[in-house]
């Protein structure tokens, strides 16, 4: 497995329900390296671009309204195979199908309020990081990292 960076986002319901700290704790305790972190409101055009692959779906309008309903926490995480591994920690899209122990399995019930986003492929992670962190990522302690993972 190669070192990758993924885009994670705590959605507005996760923020409002005070789940920012417990969710971030899971990824950082696992050992992923924080490369970006910001608390922000989302414009409609940013939400529409992020979910552009879903623009033909009947739930697209409701999905965009949900993402712009309150601030989100945008997160960039680096680690070995982190794109796929973070999706495992997050759990299935529909919380009714998410295993207990996953973030969605533990913290949500409704597909339309599933608390968190994670990139689904390395290609989409690259696109999403460019969209949400156009200013670039933070160069986080490469000396410690190489000592830890060499
Ligand atoms: P994921 O977020 O697991 O990558 P996705 O990319 O297929 O899932 O869809 C993006 C979001 O859209 C998802 O987190 C919740 C919402 N969504 C997906 N399918 C839905 C559906 N059938 N009804 C309502 N919302 C849906
Ligand atoms: Mg997706």
PDB file of C-alpha atoms and ligand atoms in Angstrom:
ATOM      1  CA  UNK A   1       0.000   0.000   0.000  1.00  0.00           C
ATOM      2  CA  UNK A   2       1.158   3.493  -0.796  1.00  0.00           C
ATOM      3  CA  UNK A   3       1.027   6.722   1.152  1.00  0.00           C
ATOM      4  CA  UNK A   4      -2.081   8.631   0.216  1.00  0.00           C
ATOM      5  CA  UNK A   5      -4.040  11.652   1.365  1.00  0.00           C
ATOM      6  CA  UNK A   6      -7.825  11.648   1.648  1.00  0.00           C
ATOM      7  CA  UNK A   7     -10.515  14.251   2.094  1.00  0.00           C
ATOM      8  CA  UNK A   8     -12.747  13.838   5.146  1.00  0.00           C
ATOM      9  CA  UNK A   9     -15.558  16.193   6.083  1.00  0.00           C
ATOM     10  CA  UNK A  10     -17.676  16.335   9.210  1.00  0.00           C
ATOM     11  CA  UNK A  11     -21.062  17.373   7.854  1.00  0.00           C
ATOM     12  CA  UNK A  12     -23.307  20.015   9.486  1.00  0.00           C
ATOM     13  CA  UNK A  13     -25.246  17.486  11.601  1.00  0.00           C
ATOM     14  CA  UNK A  14     -21.990  16.110  13.008  1.00  0.00           C
ATOM     15  CA  UNK A  15     -20.873  19.623  13.936  1.00  0.00           C
ATOM     16  CA  UNK A  16     -24.238  20.550  15.510  1.00  0.00           C
ATOM     17  CA  UNK A  17     -24.312  17.307  17.512  1.00  0.00           C
ATOM     18  CA  UNK A  18     -20.847  18.019  18.971  1.00  0.00           C
ATOM     19  CA  UNK A  19     -19.238  15.048  17.233  1.00  0.00           C
ATOM     20  CA  UNK A  20     -16.206  16.937  15.874  1.00  0.00           C
ATOM     21  CA  UNK A  21     -13.869  15.870  18.682  1.00  0.00           C
ATOM     22  CA  UNK A  22     -14.921  12.204  18.937  1.00  0.00           C
ATOM     23  CA  UNK A  23     -14.744  11.758  15.162  1.00  0.00           C
ATOM     24  CA  UNK A  24     -11.368  13.466  14.809  1.00  0.00           C
ATOM     25  CA  UNK A  25     -10.093  11.401  17.738  1.00  0.00           C
ATOM     26  CA  UNK A  26     -10.745   8.142  15.887  1.00  0.00           C
ATOM     27  CA  UNK A  27      -8.600   9.110  12.890  1.00  0.00           C
ATOM     28  CA  UNK A  28      -5.779  10.695  14.897  1.00  0.00           C
ATOM     29  CA  UNK A  29      -5.649   7.885  17.462  1.00  0.00           C
ATOM     30  CA  UNK A  30      -5.362   5.415  14.584  1.00  0.00           C
ATOM     31  CA  UNK A  31      -2.218   7.266  13.496  1.00  0.00           C
ATOM     32  CA  UNK A  32      -3.169   9.183  10.380  1.00  0.00           C
ATOM     33  CA  UNK A  33      -1.306  12.423   9.867  1.00  0.00           C
ATOM     34  CA  UNK A  34      -3.266  15.669   9.852  1.00  0.00           C
ATOM     35  CA  UNK A  35      -2.481  17.706   6.742  1.00  0.00           C
ATOM     36  CA  UNK A  36      -5.452  20.078   6.750  1.00  0.00           C
ATOM     37  CA  UNK A  37      -8.165  21.170   9.196  1.00  0.00           C
ATOM     38  CA  UNK A  38     -10.650  24.009   8.905  1.00  0.00           C
ATOM     39  CA  UNK A  39     -14.064  25.016  10.173  1.00  0.00           C
ATOM     40  CA  UNK A  40     -16.054  26.694   7.458  1.00  0.00           C
ATOM     41  CA  UNK A  41     -19.381  27.551   5.928  1.00  0.00           C
ATOM     42  CA  UNK A  42     -19.954  26.073   2.480  1.00  0.00           C
ATOM     43  CA  UNK A  43     -21.275  27.983  -0.531  1.00  0.00           C
ATOM     44  CA  UNK A  44     -23.948  26.394  -2.675  1.00  0.00           C
ATOM     45  CA  UNK A  45     -21.583  26.289  -5.662  1.00  0.00           C
ATOM     46  CA  UNK A  46     -18.881  24.504  -3.626  1.00  0.00           C
ATOM     47  CA  UNK A  47     -21.417  21.916  -2.393  1.00  0.00           C
ATOM     48  CA  UNK A  48     -22.728  21.412  -5.940  1.00  0.00           C
ATOM     49  CA  UNK A  49     -19.211  20.969  -7.323  1.00  0.00           C
ATOM     50  CA  UNK A  50     -18.259  18.532  -4.560  1.00  0.00           C
ATOM     51  CA  UNK A  51     -21.309  16.374  -5.296  1.00  0.00           C
ATOM     52  CA  UNK A  52     -21.429  17.007  -9.077  1.00  0.00           C
ATOM     53  CA  UNK A  53     -21.301  13.253  -9.826  1.00  0.00           C
ATOM     54  CA  UNK A  54     -24.687  12.974  -8.070  1.00  0.00           C
ATOM     55  CA  UNK A  55     -26.358  15.928  -9.828  1.00  0.00           C
ATOM     56  CA  UNK A  56     -28.868  13.684 -11.643  1.00  0.00           C
ATOM     57  CA  UNK A  57     -30.024  11.947  -8.442  1.00  0.00           C
ATOM     58  CA  UNK A  58     -33.456  12.816  -7.036  1.00  0.00           C
ATOM     59  CA  UNK A  59     -31.913  13.633  -3.637  1.00  0.00           C
ATOM     60  CA  UNK A  60     -29.294  16.047  -5.050  1.00  0.00           C
ATOM     61  CA  UNK A  61     -31.128  19.248  -4.050  1.00  0.00           C
ATOM     62  CA  UNK A  62     -31.757  18.006  -0.523  1.00  0.00           C
ATOM     63  CA  UNK A  63     -28.127  16.853  -0.258  1.00  0.00           C
ATOM     64  CA  UNK A  64     -26.784  20.275  -1.256  1.00  0.00           C
ATOM     65  CA  UNK A  65     -29.217  22.035   1.139  1.00  0.00           C
ATOM     66  CA  UNK A  66     -28.013  19.754   3.951  1.00  0.00           C
ATOM     67  CA  UNK A  67     -24.323  20.444   3.295  1.00  0.00           C
ATOM     68  CA  UNK A  68     -24.892  24.213   3.276  1.00  0.00           C
ATOM     69  CA  UNK A  69     -27.208  24.161   6.334  1.00  0.00           C
ATOM     70  CA  UNK A  70     -24.381  24.941   8.774  1.00  0.00           C
ATOM     71  CA  UNK A  71     -20.613  24.921   9.070  1.00  0.00           C
ATOM     72  CA  UNK A  72     -18.573  21.805   8.313  1.00  0.00           C
ATOM     73  CA  UNK A  73     -15.100  20.667   9.348  1.00  0.00           C
ATOM     74  CA  UNK A  74     -12.852  19.966   6.349  1.00  0.00           C
ATOM     75  CA  UNK A  75     -10.021  17.522   7.058  1.00  0.00           C
ATOM     76  CA  UNK A  76      -7.059  16.200   5.062  1.00  0.00           C
ATOM     77  CA  UNK A  77      -5.446  13.008   6.377  1.00  0.00           C
ATOM     78  CA  UNK A  78      -2.347  11.246   5.155  1.00  0.00           C
ATOM     79  CA  UNK A  79      -1.406   7.623   5.683  1.00  0.00           C
ATOM     80  CA  UNK A  80      -0.846   4.225   4.178  1.00  0.00           C
ATOM     81  CA  UNK A  81      -3.910   3.257   2.087  1.00  0.00           C
ATOM     82  CA  UNK A  82      -5.839   5.962   3.964  1.00  0.00           C
ATOM     83  CA  UNK A  83      -8.499   6.465   1.271  1.00  0.00           C
ATOM     84  CA  UNK A  84      -9.888   2.936   1.573  1.00  0.00           C
ATOM     85  CA  UNK A  85      -9.084   2.590   5.288  1.00  0.00           C
ATOM     86  CA  UNK A  86     -10.950   5.788   6.191  1.00  0.00           C
ATOM     87  CA  UNK A  87     -13.997   4.542   4.275  1.00  0.00           C
ATOM     88  CA  UNK A  88     -13.885   1.412   6.462  1.00  0.00           C
ATOM     89  CA  UNK A  89     -13.765   3.516   9.629  1.00  0.00           C
ATOM     90  CA  UNK A  90     -16.667   5.626   8.303  1.00  0.00           C
ATOM     91  CA  UNK A  91     -18.927   2.691   7.393  1.00  0.00           C
ATOM     92  CA  UNK A  92     -21.603   2.199   4.745  1.00  0.00           C
ATOM     93  CA  UNK A  93     -23.425   5.171   3.179  1.00  0.00           C
ATOM     94  CA  UNK A  94     -26.755   4.156   4.701  1.00  0.00           C
ATOM     95  CA  UNK A  95     -26.356   4.081   8.503  1.00  0.00           C
ATOM     96  CA  UNK A  96     -28.887   1.248   8.615  1.00  0.00           C
ATOM     97  CA  UNK A  97     -26.208  -0.843   6.857  1.00  0.00           C
ATOM     98  CA  UNK A  98     -23.190   0.552   8.750  1.00  0.00           C
ATOM     99  CA  UNK A  99     -21.643  -1.862  11.229  1.00  0.00           C
ATOM    100  CA  UNK A 100     -21.521  -0.896  14.909  1.00  0.00           C
ATOM    101  CA  UNK A 101     -18.022   0.398  15.601  1.00  0.00           C
ATOM    102  CA  UNK A 102     -17.972   2.484  12.423  1.00  0.00           C
ATOM    103  CA  UNK A 103     -18.594   6.224  12.649  1.00  0.00           C
ATOM    104  CA  UNK A 104     -21.908   6.116  10.803  1.00  0.00           C
ATOM    105  CA  UNK A 105     -22.865   2.890  12.571  1.00  0.00           C
ATOM    106  CA  UNK A 106     -22.274   4.471  15.959  1.00  0.00           C
ATOM    107  CA  UNK A 107     -23.527   8.011  15.381  1.00  0.00           C
ATOM    108  CA  UNK A 108     -26.299   8.027  12.799  1.00  0.00           C
ATOM    109  CA  UNK A 109     -29.588   6.522  11.627  1.00  0.00           C
ATOM    110  CA  UNK A 110     -30.630   8.495   8.524  1.00  0.00           C
ATOM    111  CA  UNK A 111     -28.863   8.356   5.132  1.00  0.00           C
ATOM    112  CA  UNK A 112     -29.653  12.050   4.699  1.00  0.00           C
ATOM    113  CA  UNK A 113     -27.885  12.861   7.998  1.00  0.00           C
ATOM    114  CA  UNK A 114     -24.918  10.511   7.962  1.00  0.00           C
ATOM    115  CA  UNK A 115     -22.480  12.902   9.724  1.00  0.00           C
ATOM    116  CA  UNK A 116     -19.351  12.431   7.637  1.00  0.00           C
ATOM    117  CA  UNK A 117     -17.882  12.332   4.139  1.00  0.00           C
ATOM    118  CA  UNK A 118     -14.802  10.427   2.970  1.00  0.00           C
ATOM    119  CA  UNK A 119     -13.330  10.285  -0.549  1.00  0.00           C
ATOM    120  CA  UNK A 120     -14.165   7.014  -2.320  1.00  0.00           C
ATOM    121  CA  UNK A 121     -11.028   6.677  -4.502  1.00  0.00           C
ATOM    122  CA  UNK A 122      -7.516   8.082  -4.763  1.00  0.00           C
ATOM    123  CA  UNK A 123      -8.552   9.925  -7.924  1.00  0.00           C
ATOM    124  CA  UNK A 124     -11.539  11.558  -6.208  1.00  0.00           C
ATOM    125  CA  UNK A 125      -9.449  12.330  -3.109  1.00  0.00           C
ATOM    126  CA  UNK A 126      -7.043  14.303  -5.286  1.00  0.00           C
ATOM    127  CA  UNK A 127      -9.939  16.221  -6.857  1.00  0.00           C
ATOM    128  CA  UNK A 128     -11.654  16.891  -3.516  1.00  0.00           C
ATOM    129  CA  UNK A 129      -8.448  18.034  -1.788  1.00  0.00           C
ATOM    130  CA  UNK A 130      -7.831  20.483  -4.643  1.00  0.00           C
ATOM    131  CA  UNK A 131     -11.407  21.750  -4.286  1.00  0.00           C
ATOM    132  CA  UNK A 132     -11.519  22.113  -0.474  1.00  0.00           C
ATOM    133  CA  UNK A 133      -7.848  22.897   0.205  1.00  0.00           C
ATOM    134  CA  UNK A 134      -6.941  24.961  -2.845  1.00  0.00           C
ATOM    135  CA  UNK A 135      -4.502  26.865  -0.586  1.00  0.00           C
ATOM    136  CA  UNK A 136      -2.523  23.626  -0.202  1.00  0.00           C
ATOM    137  CA  UNK A 137      -1.921  21.216   2.661  1.00  0.00           C
ATOM    138  CA  UNK A 138       0.181  21.635   5.803  1.00  0.00           C
ATOM    139  CA  UNK A 139       3.622  20.020   5.815  1.00  0.00           C
ATOM    140  CA  UNK A 140       3.172  18.198   9.113  1.00  0.00           C
ATOM    141  CA  UNK A 141       6.363  17.107  10.894  1.00  0.00           C
ATOM    142  CA  UNK A 142       8.046  15.022   8.181  1.00  0.00           C
ATOM    143  CA  UNK A 143      11.023  14.221  10.460  1.00  0.00           C
ATOM    144  CA  UNK A 144       8.908  12.501  13.088  1.00  0.00           C
ATOM    145  CA  UNK A 145       6.928  10.757  10.380  1.00  0.00           C
ATOM    146  CA  UNK A 146       9.979   9.227   8.694  1.00  0.00           C
ATOM    147  CA  UNK A 147      11.354   8.050  12.048  1.00  0.00           C
ATOM    148  CA  UNK A 148       8.002   6.448  12.841  1.00  0.00           C
ATOM    149  CA  UNK A 149       7.271   4.785   9.530  1.00  0.00           C
ATOM    150  CA  UNK A 150      10.641   4.137   7.907  1.00  0.00           C
TER     151      UNK A 150
HETATM  152  P1  LIG B   1     -20.852   8.268   0.434  1.00  0.00           P
HETATM  153  O1  LIG B   1     -21.073   9.527   1.239  1.00  0.00           O
HETATM  154  O2  LIG B   1     -20.887   7.047   1.300  1.00  0.00           O
HETATM  155  O3  LIG B   1     -19.624   8.333  -0.447  1.00  0.00           O
HETATM  156  P2  LIG B   1     -22.413   8.721  -1.996  1.00  0.00           P
HETATM  157  O4  LIG B   1     -21.204   9.379  -2.545  1.00  0.00           O
HETATM  158  O5  LIG B   1     -23.057   7.646  -2.812  1.00  0.00           O
HETATM  159  O6  LIG B   1     -22.125   8.103  -0.543  1.00  0.00           O
HETATM  160  O7  LIG B   1     -23.536   9.808  -1.692  1.00  0.00           O
HETATM  161  C1  LIG B   1     -23.162  11.037  -1.102  1.00  0.00           C
HETATM  162  C2  LIG B   1     -24.164  11.381  -0.035  1.00  0.00           C
HETATM  163  O8  LIG B   1     -25.467  11.531  -0.619  1.00  0.00           O
HETATM  164  C3  LIG B   1     -24.355  10.300   1.037  1.00  0.00           C
HETATM  165  O9  LIG B   1     -23.393  10.389   2.063  1.00  0.00           O
HETATM  166  C4  LIG B   1     -25.727  10.587   1.522  1.00  0.00           C
HETATM  167  C5  LIG B   1     -26.450  11.074   0.287  1.00  0.00           C
HETATM  168  N1  LIG B   1     -27.184   9.968  -0.332  1.00  0.00           N
HETATM  169  C6  LIG B   1     -26.665   8.943  -1.038  1.00  0.00           C
HETATM  170  N2  LIG B   1     -27.612   8.111  -1.457  1.00  0.00           N
HETATM  171  C7  LIG B   1     -28.791   8.626  -1.008  1.00  0.00           C
HETATM  172  C8  LIG B   1     -30.160   8.242  -1.103  1.00  0.00           C
HETATM  173  N3  LIG B   1     -30.534   7.128  -1.746  1.00  0.00           N
HETATM  174  N4  LIG B   1     -31.078   9.029  -0.494  1.00  0.00           N
HETATM  175  C9  LIG B   1     -30.717  10.150   0.166  1.00  0.00           C
HETATM  176  N5  LIG B   1     -29.452  10.579   0.287  1.00  0.00           N
HETATM  177  C10 LIG B   1     -28.510   9.825  -0.288  1.00  0.00           C
HETATM  178 MG1  LIG B   2     -19.235   9.509  -2.070  1.00  0.00          MG
END
